[in-house]
Short mmCIF file of C-alpha atoms in Angstrom, two decimals:
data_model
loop_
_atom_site.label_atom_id
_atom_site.label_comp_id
_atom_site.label_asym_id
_atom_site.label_seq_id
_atom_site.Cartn_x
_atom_site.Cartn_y
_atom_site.Cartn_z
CA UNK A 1 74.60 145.00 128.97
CA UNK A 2 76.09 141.98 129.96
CA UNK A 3 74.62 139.58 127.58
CA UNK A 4 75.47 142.21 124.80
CA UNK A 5 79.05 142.00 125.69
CA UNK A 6 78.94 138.27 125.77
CA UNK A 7 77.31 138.68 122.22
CA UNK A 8 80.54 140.66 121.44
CA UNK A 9 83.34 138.58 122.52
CA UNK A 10 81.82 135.46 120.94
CA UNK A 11 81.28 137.48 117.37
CA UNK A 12 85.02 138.50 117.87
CA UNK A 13 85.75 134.57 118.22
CA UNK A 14 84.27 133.41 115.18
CA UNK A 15 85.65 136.41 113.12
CA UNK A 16 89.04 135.94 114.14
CA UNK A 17 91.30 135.09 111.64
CA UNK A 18 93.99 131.94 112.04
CA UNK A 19 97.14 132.83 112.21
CA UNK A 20 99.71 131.47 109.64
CA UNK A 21 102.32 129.57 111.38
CA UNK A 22 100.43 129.44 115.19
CA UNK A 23 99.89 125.82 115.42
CA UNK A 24 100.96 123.51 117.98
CA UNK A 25 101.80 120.15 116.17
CA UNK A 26 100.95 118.41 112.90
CA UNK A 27 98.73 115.83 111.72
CA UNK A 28 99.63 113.84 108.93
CA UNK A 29 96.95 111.89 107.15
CA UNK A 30 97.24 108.76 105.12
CA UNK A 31 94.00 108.08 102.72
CA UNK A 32 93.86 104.11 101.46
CA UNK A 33 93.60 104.98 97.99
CA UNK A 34 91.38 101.65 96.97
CA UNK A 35 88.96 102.50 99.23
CA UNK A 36 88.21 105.95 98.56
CA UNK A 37 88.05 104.89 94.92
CA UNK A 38 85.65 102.51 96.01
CA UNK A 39 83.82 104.93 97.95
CA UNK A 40 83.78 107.60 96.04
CA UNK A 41 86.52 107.93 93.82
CA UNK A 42 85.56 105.73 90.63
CA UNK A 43 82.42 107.52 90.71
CA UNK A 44 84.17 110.78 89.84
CA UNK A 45 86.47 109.32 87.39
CA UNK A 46 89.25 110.17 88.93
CA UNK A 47 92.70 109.65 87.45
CA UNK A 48 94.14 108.53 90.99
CA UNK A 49 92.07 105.51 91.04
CA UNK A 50 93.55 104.22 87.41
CA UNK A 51 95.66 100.74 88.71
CA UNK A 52 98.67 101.95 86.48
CA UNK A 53 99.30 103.88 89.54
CA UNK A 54 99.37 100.80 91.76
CA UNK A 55 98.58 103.43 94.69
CA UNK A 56 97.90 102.12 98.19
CA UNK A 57 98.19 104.70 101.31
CA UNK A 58 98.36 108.07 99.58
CA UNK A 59 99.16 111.10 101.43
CA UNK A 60 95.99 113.11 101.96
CA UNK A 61 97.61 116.30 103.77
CA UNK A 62 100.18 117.67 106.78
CA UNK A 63 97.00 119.80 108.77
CA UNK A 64 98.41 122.11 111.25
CA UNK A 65 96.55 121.40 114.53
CA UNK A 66 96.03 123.04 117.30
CA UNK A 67 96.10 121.15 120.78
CA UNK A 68 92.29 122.06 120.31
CA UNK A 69 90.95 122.38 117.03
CA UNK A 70 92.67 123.90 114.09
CA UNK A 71 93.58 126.66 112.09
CA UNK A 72 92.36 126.60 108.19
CA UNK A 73 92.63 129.18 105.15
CA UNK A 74 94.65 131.26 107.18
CA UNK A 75 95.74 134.74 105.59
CA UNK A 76 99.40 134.46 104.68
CA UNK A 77 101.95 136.88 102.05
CA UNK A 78 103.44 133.43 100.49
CA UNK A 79 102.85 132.76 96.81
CA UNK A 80 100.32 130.02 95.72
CA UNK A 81 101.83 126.55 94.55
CA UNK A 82 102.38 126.52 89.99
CA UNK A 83 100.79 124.12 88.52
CA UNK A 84 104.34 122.58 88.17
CA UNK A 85 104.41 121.90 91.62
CA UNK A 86 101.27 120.25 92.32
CA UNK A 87 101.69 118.26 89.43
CA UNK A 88 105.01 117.00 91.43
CA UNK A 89 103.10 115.85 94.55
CA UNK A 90 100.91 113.65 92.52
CA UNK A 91 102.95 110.58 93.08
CA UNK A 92 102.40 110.54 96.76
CA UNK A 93 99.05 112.50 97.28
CA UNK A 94 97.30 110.87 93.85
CA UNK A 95 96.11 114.08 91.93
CA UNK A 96 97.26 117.63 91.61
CA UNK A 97 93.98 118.92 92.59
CA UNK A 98 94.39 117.30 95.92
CA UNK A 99 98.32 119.01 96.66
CA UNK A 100 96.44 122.45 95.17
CA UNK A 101 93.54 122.04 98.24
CA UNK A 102 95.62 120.91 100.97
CA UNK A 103 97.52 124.05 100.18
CA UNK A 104 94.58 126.08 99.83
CA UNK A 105 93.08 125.04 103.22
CA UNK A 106 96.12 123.70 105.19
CA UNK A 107 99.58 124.47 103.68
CA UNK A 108 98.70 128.32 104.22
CA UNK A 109 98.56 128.33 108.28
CA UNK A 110 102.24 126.68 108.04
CA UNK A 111 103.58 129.58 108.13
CA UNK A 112 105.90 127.95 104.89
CA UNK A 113 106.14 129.20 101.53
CA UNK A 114 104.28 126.57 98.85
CA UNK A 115 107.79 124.48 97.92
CA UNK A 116 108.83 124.48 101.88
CA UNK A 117 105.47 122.61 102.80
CA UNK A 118 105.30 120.42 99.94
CA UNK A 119 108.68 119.51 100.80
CA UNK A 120 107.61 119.05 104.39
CA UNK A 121 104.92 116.86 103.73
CA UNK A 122 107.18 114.47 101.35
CA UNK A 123 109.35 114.43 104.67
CA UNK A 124 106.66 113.35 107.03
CA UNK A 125 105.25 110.86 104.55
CA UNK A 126 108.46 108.99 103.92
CA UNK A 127 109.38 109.04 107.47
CA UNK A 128 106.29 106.49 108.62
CA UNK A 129 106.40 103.25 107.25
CA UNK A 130 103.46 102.15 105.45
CA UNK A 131 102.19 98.22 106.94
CA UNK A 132 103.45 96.21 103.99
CA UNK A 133 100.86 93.54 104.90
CA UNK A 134 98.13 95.53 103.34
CA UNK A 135 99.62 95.56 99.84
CA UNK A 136 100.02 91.84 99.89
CA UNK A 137 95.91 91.56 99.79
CA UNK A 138 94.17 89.53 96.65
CA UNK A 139 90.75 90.70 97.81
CA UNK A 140 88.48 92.26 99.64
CA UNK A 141 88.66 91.72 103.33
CA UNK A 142 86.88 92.48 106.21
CA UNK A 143 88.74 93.47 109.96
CA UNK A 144 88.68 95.88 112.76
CA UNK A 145 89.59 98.85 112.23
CA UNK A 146 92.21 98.26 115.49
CA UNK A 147 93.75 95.92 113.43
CA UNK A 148 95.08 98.75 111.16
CA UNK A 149 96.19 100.51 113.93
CA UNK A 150 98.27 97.78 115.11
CA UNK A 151 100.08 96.99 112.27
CA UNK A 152 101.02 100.96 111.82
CA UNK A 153 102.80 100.73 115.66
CA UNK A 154 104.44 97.62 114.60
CA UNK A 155 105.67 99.29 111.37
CA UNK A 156 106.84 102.57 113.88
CA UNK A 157 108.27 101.13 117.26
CA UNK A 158 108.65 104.91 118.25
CA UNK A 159 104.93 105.63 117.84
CA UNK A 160 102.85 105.38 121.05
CA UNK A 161 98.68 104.24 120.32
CA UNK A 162 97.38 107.82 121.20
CA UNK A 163 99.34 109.05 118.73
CA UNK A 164 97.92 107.38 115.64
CA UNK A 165 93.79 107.30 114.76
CA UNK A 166 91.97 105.22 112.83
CA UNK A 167 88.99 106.81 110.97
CA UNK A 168 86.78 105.29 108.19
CA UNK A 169 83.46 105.67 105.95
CA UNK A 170 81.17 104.19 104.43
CA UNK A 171 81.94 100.97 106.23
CA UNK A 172 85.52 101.06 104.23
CA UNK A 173 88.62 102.12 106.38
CA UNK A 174 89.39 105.70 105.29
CA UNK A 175 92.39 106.98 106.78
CA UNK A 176 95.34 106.72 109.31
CA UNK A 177 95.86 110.02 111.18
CA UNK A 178 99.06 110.45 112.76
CA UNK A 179 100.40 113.10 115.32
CA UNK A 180 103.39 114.62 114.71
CA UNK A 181 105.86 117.52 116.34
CA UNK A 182 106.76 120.64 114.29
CA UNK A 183 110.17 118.21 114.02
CA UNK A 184 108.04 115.90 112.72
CA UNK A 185 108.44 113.56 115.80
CA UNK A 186 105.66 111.41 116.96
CA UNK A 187 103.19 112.95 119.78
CA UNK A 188 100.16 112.31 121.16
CA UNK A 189 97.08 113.40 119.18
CA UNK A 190 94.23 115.73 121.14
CA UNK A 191 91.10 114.77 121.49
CA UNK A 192 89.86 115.82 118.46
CA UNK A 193 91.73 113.96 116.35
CA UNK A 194 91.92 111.02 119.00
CA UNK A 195 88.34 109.58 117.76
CA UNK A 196 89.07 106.30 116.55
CA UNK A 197 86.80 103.87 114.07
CA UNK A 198 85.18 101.59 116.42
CA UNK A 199 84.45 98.91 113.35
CA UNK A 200 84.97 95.37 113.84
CA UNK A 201 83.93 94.34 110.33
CA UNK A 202 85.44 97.34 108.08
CA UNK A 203 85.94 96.98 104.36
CA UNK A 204 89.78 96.99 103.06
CA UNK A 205 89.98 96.99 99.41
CA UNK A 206 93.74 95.45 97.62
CA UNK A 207 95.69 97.25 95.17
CA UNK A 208 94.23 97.67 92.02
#
């Protein structure tokens, strides 16, 4: 009997939905553009990766976190984003297809309608200064992946180290995670998000 009712409560886990707007801070991610063209990117043909864009860190999405975990495709009454206003976010997340998504997965368990989190996550990405010093690269370089961290605290005297991560793939430095209040102030990150690229020797592509 017992085991059946452990059987129960751990089906009712995994079947419970996420509920919009229950989160506990943000987490707002910063993709290299160069690299993930180099990664992956070029291969696809993607439009984001053409240097008339002269992208560098793009935004990749404002996730909803919890402390432990996170919500995702939550169930929420709000309309889905027009075309009109994906096409919008393109400047600063690189492709429409990538504002529809991090709607589709994130932007519902805001617990905001489609225009209030797009307009949130403009918000959060112009509040963190972007390093300059990557932008100023001629070629391909190789560093530690702590050295990216750095430079984003020296950019953001208010940010503290647990509050910004690292991550990367392929050998190439993929993304700067960082933690973020409701209020969009910085926090520490939990550990889940807290796993930072241990590479001393990671790739960092220029602007195209």
């Amino acid at each position: 009997m017992r085991v059946v009712l452990i059987w129960l409560a751990m089906a009712a886990g995994a079947w419970a939905q996420d509920r919009s707007g229950e989160f506990d801070y943000y987490v707002l991610s910063l993709s290299w553009s160069p690299n993930w063209c180099a990664y992956e990117g070029d291969a696809r043909g993607s439009d984001q990766c053409d240097a008339r864009h002269d992208h560098g860190w793009i935004l990749h999405g404002l996730w909803p976190q919890y402390h432990r975990g996170w919500p995702e495709y939550c169930q929420t009454a709000e309309r889905p984003p027009s075309r009109a206003m994906t096409r919008d976010m393109a400047d600063i997340m690189g492709t429409s297809g990538l504002a529809w998504h991090q709607w589709k997965k994130h932007g519902v368990c805001s617990g905001l309608s489609a225009p209030a989190y797009y307009a949130l996550s403009r918000k959060a990405y112009g509040r963190v200064v972007r390093p300059p010093v990557f932008r100023k690269l001629d070629e391909t370089v190789k560093l530690p992946a702590s050295l990216v961290e750095e430079a984003f605290l020296q950019s953001n005297p208010s940010m503290e180290a647990d509050g910004v991560t690292i991550t990367c793939r392929d050998g190439h430095i993929q993304e700067a995670r960082i933690c973020l209040s409701r209020d969009l102030d910085p926090v520490p990150c939990g550990q889940d998000v807290a796993r930072d690229c241990r590479a001393k020797d990671a790739l960092f592509t220029p602007v195209r």
